[in-house]
């Protein structure tokens, strides 16, 4: 039997966030007491009013195929949310609802990119961006940053990365994995630069909008002079603790919304009817329903920072949003334990897993090999134990 797979799948890397989560589940099943700080998902339950909306949807027989871009009432709820929270004007025809923001991003890559075109990624970038771009046969162009600039790019760096082949720029703010948040002024400077290149589309991934510790969320789509070049990506997974419901959406120029609708019309159809009704309730609810969760994330962030800042050889930034730390651990490279040399982030990650029983994700997966990602979306008690393990395990390296 010919078991040859497509070059496409052979060239695709497994998602490292999901791979580390799988590995920790396997070790747990073998009876090992592994703590996983590898997956980025709120440990909170979905708020009751959202669950009630889903139950009602079942009872009211929302059980049929849905319109490909989503129920009009959900798309209207998304447009109203963008006006209410972000002062952005979108008509519901510009909203396309998909099976998670991951799916929204895949639609964008497959609908817009042609082979040979370039997509600029601001590193560290979210793990799946690069694979989505590769599967669309486009070329990722990475703009690197370090912890010393709070993982933010300069305008000169961005300008130098733009070529006649540049088609898109993708970034998240608040950022997974660094927790950095671009300010309004910084976004304006990016917008002013990109305006000079009217064929470039900016993908602004705002999925962590609500998990922001420095104030109001700022979207690059707020600058009217660039809005026709921006696609806002958002969803309910992170802000409303709804990762399993799989609802994301884009707000985009109509020609892009139409293309993404056509794409998902062939691949998935409209996403789950019940989850759409739940997401509508989330987007229509008062945003205060997420306040307790966000406050808990902020307390945990402070706890982790206090516990980690004194670990020798670790450099930390102060995350301003999302629920990750992305410490620079490169001072440990070249050290060893019992003859095992730690060459890079992946080695260190495996050492912390096997010896320290804590699962993190290597910075390589996010385009920054100096760092490791720690997700602090778990209880304070578990975080204390994990940081203790990290500290003790790193101390073994000489
Ligand atoms: N963008 C970023 C930056 C993320 O961290 C995630 C997390 N999964 C996603 C998109 C995808 O989210 P969703 O669960 O809606 O697919
Ligand atoms: N976005 C989350 C993370 O970065 C969820 C896992 C995934 O979809 O890759 O860990």
Coordinates of C-alpha atoms and ligand atoms in Angstrom, one line a residue:
X1 CA 0.0 0.0 0.0
X2 CA 1.3 3.5 -0.9
X3 CA 1.4 5.3 2.4
X4 CA 3.1 8.4 0.9
X5 CA 1.6 11.6 2.3
X6 CA 1.4 15.0 0.6
X7 CA 4.5 17.2 0.7
X8 CA 2.1 19.7 2.3
X9 CA 1.6 17.6 5.4
X10 CA 5.2 16.3 5.4
X11 CA 6.4 19.9 5.6
X12 CA 4.0 20.9 8.3
X13 CA 5.4 21.0 11.9
X14 CA 3.2 19.7 14.7
X15 CA 1.9 22.5 16.9
X16 CA 4.4 22.7 19.8
X17 CA 1.9 24.0 22.2
X18 CA -0.4 21.0 21.5
X19 CA 2.6 18.6 21.3
X20 CA 3.9 19.6 24.8
X21 CA 0.4 19.3 26.2
X22 CA 0.0 15.8 24.6
X23 CA 3.4 14.8 26.0
X24 CA 2.5 15.9 29.5
X25 CA -0.8 14.0 29.3
X26 CA 1.1 10.9 28.3
X27 CA 3.5 11.2 31.2
X28 CA 0.6 11.8 33.6
X29 CA -1.1 8.6 32.2
X30 CA 2.1 6.8 33.1
X31 CA 1.6 8.0 36.7
X32 CA 4.2 10.8 36.6
X33 CA 3.2 13.9 38.5
X34 CA 3.8 16.4 35.6
X35 CA 2.4 19.9 35.8
X36 CA 1.6 21.3 32.5
X37 CA 2.0 25.1 31.9
X38 CA 2.2 24.4 28.2
X39 CA -1.3 25.2 26.9
X40 CA -2.8 28.6 26.6
X41 CA -6.3 28.3 27.9
X42 CA -8.2 29.8 30.8
X43 CA -8.8 27.3 33.6
X44 CA -12.1 29.0 34.4
X45 CA -15.5 27.6 33.4
X46 CA -17.6 29.4 30.7
X47 CA -19.9 31.9 32.4
X48 CA -23.4 30.5 33.2
X49 CA -25.3 32.9 31.0
X50 CA -23.4 31.7 28.0
X51 CA -24.0 28.0 28.9
X52 CA -27.7 28.8 29.4
X53 CA -27.8 30.3 25.9
X54 CA -26.4 27.1 24.4
X55 CA -29.0 25.0 26.3
X56 CA -31.7 27.2 25.0
X57 CA -30.4 26.9 21.5
X58 CA -30.7 23.1 21.6
X59 CA -34.2 23.3 23.0
X60 CA -35.2 25.8 20.3
X61 CA -33.8 23.4 17.7
X62 CA -30.8 25.5 16.5
X63 CA -29.6 22.2 15.1
X64 CA -29.4 22.7 11.4
X65 CA -26.7 23.8 9.0
X66 CA -26.0 27.5 9.7
X67 CA -25.3 30.2 7.1
X68 CA -21.6 29.9 6.0
X69 CA -20.4 33.1 7.5
X70 CA -22.4 32.6 10.7
X71 CA -25.9 33.5 11.9
X72 CA -26.7 37.2 11.0
X73 CA -27.6 37.8 14.6
X74 CA -24.1 36.6 15.8
X75 CA -22.4 38.7 13.1
X76 CA -24.5 41.7 14.2
X77 CA -23.5 41.0 17.8
X78 CA -19.8 41.0 16.7
X79 CA -20.2 44.2 14.8
X80 CA -22.0 45.8 17.8
X81 CA -19.2 44.6 20.1
X82 CA -16.6 46.2 17.9
X83 CA -18.5 49.5 18.1
X84 CA -19.2 49.3 21.8
X85 CA -15.7 48.1 23.0
X86 CA -13.4 49.4 20.2
X87 CA -15.3 52.2 18.5
X88 CA -14.9 50.4 15.2
X89 CA -17.5 50.7 12.5
X90 CA -18.2 47.4 10.7
X91 CA -21.3 46.2 9.0
X92 CA -22.4 42.6 9.7
X93 CA -21.5 41.7 6.1
X94 CA -17.9 42.4 7.0
X95 CA -17.9 39.8 9.8
X96 CA -17.1 36.1 9.1
X97 CA -17.6 33.6 12.0
X98 CA -15.4 30.5 11.9
X99 CA -14.4 27.5 13.9
X100 CA -12.1 29.4 16.3
X101 CA -9.7 32.2 15.5
X102 CA -7.3 29.5 14.3
X103 CA -9.7 28.8 11.5
X104 CA -10.2 32.5 10.8
X105 CA -6.4 32.8 10.4
X106 CA -6.2 29.8 8.2
X107 CA -9.0 31.1 6.0
X108 CA -7.1 34.4 5.6
X109 CA -3.8 32.7 4.6
X110 CA -5.5 30.4 2.1
X111 CA -7.8 33.1 0.7
X112 CA -5.2 35.9 0.2
X113 CA -1.7 34.5 -0.3
X114 CA -0.1 33.2 -3.4
X115 CA 3.1 31.2 -3.7
X116 CA 6.2 33.4 -3.4
X117 CA 4.4 36.2 -1.6
X118 CA 5.9 37.2 1.8
X119 CA 4.2 37.6 5.1
X120 CA 6.0 39.5 7.8
X121 CA 5.7 38.0 11.3
X122 CA 6.7 40.1 14.3
X123 CA 8.6 37.6 16.5
X124 CA 7.9 36.2 18.9
X125 CA 4.8 35.2 17.0
X126 CA 2.1 32.7 17.9
X127 CA 3.2 29.2 17.0
X128 CA 0.6 28.5 14.3
X129 CA 1.1 31.6 12.1
X130 CA 4.2 30.3 10.4
X131 CA 2.7 26.9 9.5
X132 CA -0.5 28.5 8.1
X133 CA 1.6 30.8 5.9
X134 CA 3.7 27.9 4.7
X135 CA 0.7 25.8 3.9
X136 CA -0.5 28.6 1.7
X137 CA 2.9 28.4 0.0
X138 CA 3.9 31.9 1.0
X139 CA 7.1 32.8 2.6
X140 CA 7.3 33.9 6.2
X141 CA 9.7 36.8 6.9
X142 CA 10.6 37.1 10.5
X143 CA 11.3 40.4 12.3
X144 CA 13.2 39.5 15.5
X145 CA 13.0 41.3 18.8
X146 CA 14.5 40.7 22.2
X147 CA 13.4 41.0 25.8
X148 CA 15.3 44.3 26.0
X149 CA 12.8 46.1 23.8
X150 CA 9.9 44.3 25.6
X151 CA 9.7 42.1 22.4
X152 CA 8.5 45.0 20.3
X153 CA 9.7 45.9 16.8
X154 CA 11.0 49.3 15.7
X155 CA 9.5 51.0 12.7
X156 CA 12.9 50.9 11.0
X157 CA 13.0 47.1 11.4
X158 CA 9.5 46.8 9.9
X159 CA 10.4 49.1 7.0
X160 CA 13.6 47.1 6.3
X161 CA 11.5 43.9 6.1
X162 CA 9.1 45.2 3.5
X163 CA 9.9 44.1 -0.1
X164 CA 7.8 44.3 -3.3
X165 CA 6.7 40.7 -2.4
X166 CA 5.2 41.6 1.0
X167 CA 1.5 40.8 1.0
X168 CA 0.7 40.7 4.7
X169 CA 1.9 41.5 8.2
X170 CA 0.6 39.3 11.1
X171 CA 0.9 40.1 14.8
X172 CA -1.0 39.7 18.1
X173 CA -1.4 42.4 20.7
X174 CA -1.7 41.5 23.6
X175 CA 0.9 39.1 22.3
X176 CA 1.1 35.3 22.7
X177 CA 3.8 34.5 23.8
X178 CA 5.4 37.6 25.2
X179 CA 2.4 39.3 26.9
X180 CA 3.5 42.6 25.2
X181 CA 0.9 45.2 24.3
X182 CA 1.5 47.7 21.5
X183 CA 0.4 51.2 22.6
X184 CA -1.8 53.4 20.5
X185 CA 1.2 55.5 19.5
X186 CA 3.2 52.5 18.4
X187 CA 0.2 51.2 16.4
X188 CA -0.2 54.6 14.8
X189 CA 3.5 54.5 13.7
X190 CA 3.0 51.1 12.2
X191 CA -0.2 52.2 10.4
X192 CA 1.6 55.3 9.0
X193 CA 4.4 53.2 7.6
X194 CA 2.1 50.6 6.1
X195 CA -0.2 53.2 4.5
X196 CA 2.7 53.8 2.1
X197 CA 2.2 50.3 0.8
X198 CA -1.5 50.1 -0.1
X199 CA -1.3 46.4 -1.2
X200 CA -0.1 45.2 2.2
X201 CA -2.8 43.7 4.6
X202 CA -2.3 43.8 8.3
X203 CA -3.7 40.9 10.3
X204 CA -4.3 42.2 13.8
X205 CA -4.9 39.2 16.1
X206 CA -6.8 40.7 19.1
X207 CA -7.9 37.4 20.7
X208 CA -6.4 38.5 24.1
X209 CA -8.2 41.9 24.0
X210 CA -9.9 41.4 27.4
X211 CA -6.8 40.1 29.1
X212 CA -5.1 43.4 29.3
X213 CA -3.6 44.7 32.5
X214 CA -2.6 48.2 31.3
X215 CA -6.0 49.7 30.4
X216 CA -8.0 50.0 27.3
X217 CA -7.5 47.7 24.3
X218 CA -6.2 49.5 21.3
X219 CA -6.8 48.1 17.8
X220 CA -4.8 49.2 14.7
X221 CA -8.1 49.3 12.8
X222 CA -9.0 52.5 14.7
X223 CA -7.0 54.6 12.3
X224 CA -9.4 55.3 9.5
X225 CA -6.7 55.9 6.9
X226 CA -5.5 52.3 7.2
X227 CA -8.8 50.5 8.0
X228 CA -9.2 49.1 4.5
X229 CA -5.9 47.4 4.9
X230 CA -6.6 45.8 8.3
X231 CA -8.3 42.5 9.2
X232 CA -9.2 42.2 12.9
X233 CA -9.2 38.7 14.2
X234 CA -11.0 38.0 17.5
X235 CA -13.0 35.3 19.2
X236 CA -14.4 34.1 22.4
X237 CA -11.9 31.4 23.4
X238 CA -9.7 33.4 25.7
X239 CA -11.8 36.3 26.9
X240 CA -14.8 34.2 27.8
X241 CA -13.1 30.9 28.8
X242 CA -14.7 29.2 25.7
X243 CA -11.8 27.4 24.1
X244 CA -13.8 24.2 23.5
X245 CA -16.7 26.0 21.8
X246 CA -14.6 26.9 18.8
X247 CA -15.8 30.3 17.7
X248 CA -13.6 33.0 16.2
X249 CA -14.3 35.8 13.8
X250 CA -12.8 38.3 11.5
X251 CA -13.9 41.9 10.8
X252 CA -12.5 42.7 7.4
X253 CA -12.9 44.7 4.1
X254 CA -15.9 43.1 2.3
X255 CA -13.8 41.5 -0.5
X256 CA -11.7 39.6 2.2
X257 CA -14.8 38.6 4.1
X258 CA -16.4 37.3 0.9
X259 CA -13.2 35.3 0.1
X260 CA -13.1 33.7 3.5
X261 CA -16.8 32.8 3.3
X262 CA -16.2 31.1 0.0
X263 CA -13.2 29.2 1.5
X264 CA -15.1 27.9 4.5
X265 CA -18.1 27.2 2.3
X266 CA -16.0 24.4 0.8
X267 CA -14.1 23.2 3.8
X268 CA -16.3 23.4 6.9
X269 CA -19.6 25.2 6.2
X270 CA -20.9 27.5 8.8
X271 CA -19.6 26.6 12.3
X272 CA -21.6 24.9 15.1
X273 CA -25.1 26.3 15.6
X274 CA -25.2 25.9 19.4
X275 CA -21.7 27.4 19.9
X276 CA -22.8 30.3 17.7
X277 CA -25.8 31.0 20.0
X278 CA -23.5 30.8 23.0
X279 CA -21.0 33.2 21.4
X280 CA -23.8 35.6 20.7
X281 CA -24.7 35.7 24.4
X282 CA -21.0 36.2 25.2
X283 CA -20.6 39.1 22.8
X284 CA -23.9 40.7 23.9
X285 CA -23.1 40.4 27.7
X286 CA -21.7 43.2 29.7
X287 CA -18.0 42.9 29.6
X288 CA -17.9 43.0 33.4
X289 CA -18.6 39.2 33.3
X290 CA -14.9 38.7 32.6
X291 CA -13.6 41.0 35.3
X292 CA -13.0 38.4 38.0
X293 CA -11.1 36.2 35.5
X294 CA -8.9 39.0 34.4
X295 CA -8.3 40.1 38.0
X296 CA -7.2 36.5 38.8
X297 CA -4.8 36.5 35.8
X298 CA -3.3 39.7 37.0
X299 CA -2.7 38.4 40.5
X300 CA -1.1 35.3 39.0
X301 CA 1.1 37.3 36.8
X302 CA 2.4 39.3 39.8
X303 CA 2.9 36.1 41.8
X304 CA 4.9 34.4 39.0
X305 CA 7.0 37.5 38.5
X306 CA 7.8 37.7 42.2
X307 CA 8.7 34.0 42.4
X308 CA 10.8 34.0 39.2
X309 CA 12.6 37.3 39.2
X310 CA 15.2 36.1 41.6
X311 CA 16.0 32.8 39.8
X312 CA 19.6 33.2 38.7
X313 CA 20.2 33.6 35.0
X314 CA 16.6 34.4 34.0
X315 CA 15.6 37.6 32.3
X316 CA 11.9 38.6 32.6
X317 CA 9.7 41.3 31.1
X318 CA 6.5 42.5 32.7
X319 CA 3.7 41.1 30.6
X320 CA 1.0 43.7 30.0
X321 CA -1.7 41.2 28.8
X322 CA -2.5 37.6 27.8
X323 CA -1.5 34.9 30.3
X324 CA 2.1 34.0 29.4
X325 CA 5.6 34.7 30.6
X326 CA 8.4 34.5 28.0
X327 CA 11.6 34.6 30.0
X328 CA 15.0 34.6 28.4
X329 CA 16.8 31.5 29.6
X330 CA 19.7 31.6 27.2
X331 CA 22.3 31.9 30.0
X332 CA 21.6 28.2 30.7
X333 CA 22.7 27.1 27.3
X334 CA 26.0 25.2 27.4
X335 CA 25.5 24.1 31.0
X336 CA 25.1 20.5 31.8
X337 CA 23.8 17.9 34.3
X338 CA 25.4 14.5 34.7
X339 CA 27.0 14.8 31.2
X340 CA 23.7 16.0 29.5
X341 CA 24.5 19.3 27.8
X342 CA 21.7 21.8 27.4
X343 CA 22.3 23.2 23.9
X344 CA 19.2 25.2 23.4
X345 CA 15.6 26.1 24.4
X346 CA 14.3 22.7 23.3
X347 CA 16.9 20.8 25.4
X348 CA 16.1 23.0 28.4
X349 CA 12.4 22.4 27.9
X350 CA 12.8 18.6 27.8
X351 CA 15.1 18.8 30.8
X352 CA 12.5 20.7 32.8
X353 CA 9.9 18.2 31.7
X354 CA 11.8 15.0 32.4
X355 CA 13.8 16.1 35.5
X356 CA 11.6 18.9 36.9
X357 CA 8.2 17.5 35.8
X358 CA 7.0 20.9 34.5
X359 CA 5.9 21.2 30.9
X360 CA 6.6 24.5 29.2
X361 CA 7.0 25.3 25.5
X362 CA 10.4 26.1 23.7
X363 CA 10.8 29.6 22.4
X364 CA 11.8 28.1 19.1
X365 CA 8.2 27.4 18.3
X366 CA 7.5 31.1 18.6
X367 CA 10.5 32.2 16.6
X368 CA 12.7 33.2 19.6
X369 CA 15.2 30.5 20.6
X370 CA 16.4 32.4 23.7
X371 CA 13.2 32.0 25.6
X372 CA 10.7 29.5 27.0
X373 CA 6.9 30.1 27.3
X374 CA 5.1 29.7 30.6
X375 CA 1.4 29.8 30.6
X376 CA 0.1 30.9 34.0
X377 CA -3.5 30.1 33.3
X378 CA -3.7 27.9 36.4
X379 CA -4.2 28.2 40.1
X380 CA -1.8 30.1 42.4
X381 CA -1.1 26.9 44.3
X382 CA -0.1 25.0 41.1
X383 CA 2.0 28.0 40.0
X384 CA 3.9 28.1 43.3
X385 CA 4.7 24.4 43.0
X386 CA 5.7 24.8 39.3
X387 CA 8.1 27.7 39.9
X388 CA 9.6 25.9 42.8
X389 CA 10.3 22.9 40.5
X390 CA 11.7 25.1 37.7
X391 CA 14.0 26.8 40.2
X392 CA 15.3 23.6 41.7
X393 CA 15.7 21.9 38.3
X394 CA 17.6 24.9 36.9
X395 CA 19.9 24.9 39.9
X396 CA 21.1 21.4 38.9
X397 CA 22.7 22.8 35.8
X398 CA 26.4 23.7 36.1
Ligands
LIG1 N1 -4.4 33.6 18.1 C1 -3.6 33.5 19.2 C2 -2.6 34.6 19.4 C3 -3.8 32.5 20.1 O1 -3.1 32.4 21.2 C4 -4.8 31.5 19.9 C5 -4.9 30.4 20.9 N2 -5.4 29.3 20.5 C6 -5.6 31.6 18.7 C7 -5.3 32.7 17.8 C8 -6.6 30.7 18.3 O2 -7.7 30.7 19.2 P1 -9.0 29.8 18.9 O3 -9.2 29.0 20.2 O4 -10.1 30.8 18.8 O5 -8.8 29.0 17.7
LIG2 N1 -3.4 29.4 21.7 C1 -3.1 28.4 22.8 C2 -1.7 28.3 23.0 O1 -0.9 29.1 22.4 C3 -3.8 27.1 22.5 C4 -3.1 26.0 21.9 C5 -3.1 26.1 20.4 O2 -4.2 26.3 19.8 O3 -2.0 26.0 19.8 O4 -1.2 27.5 23.7

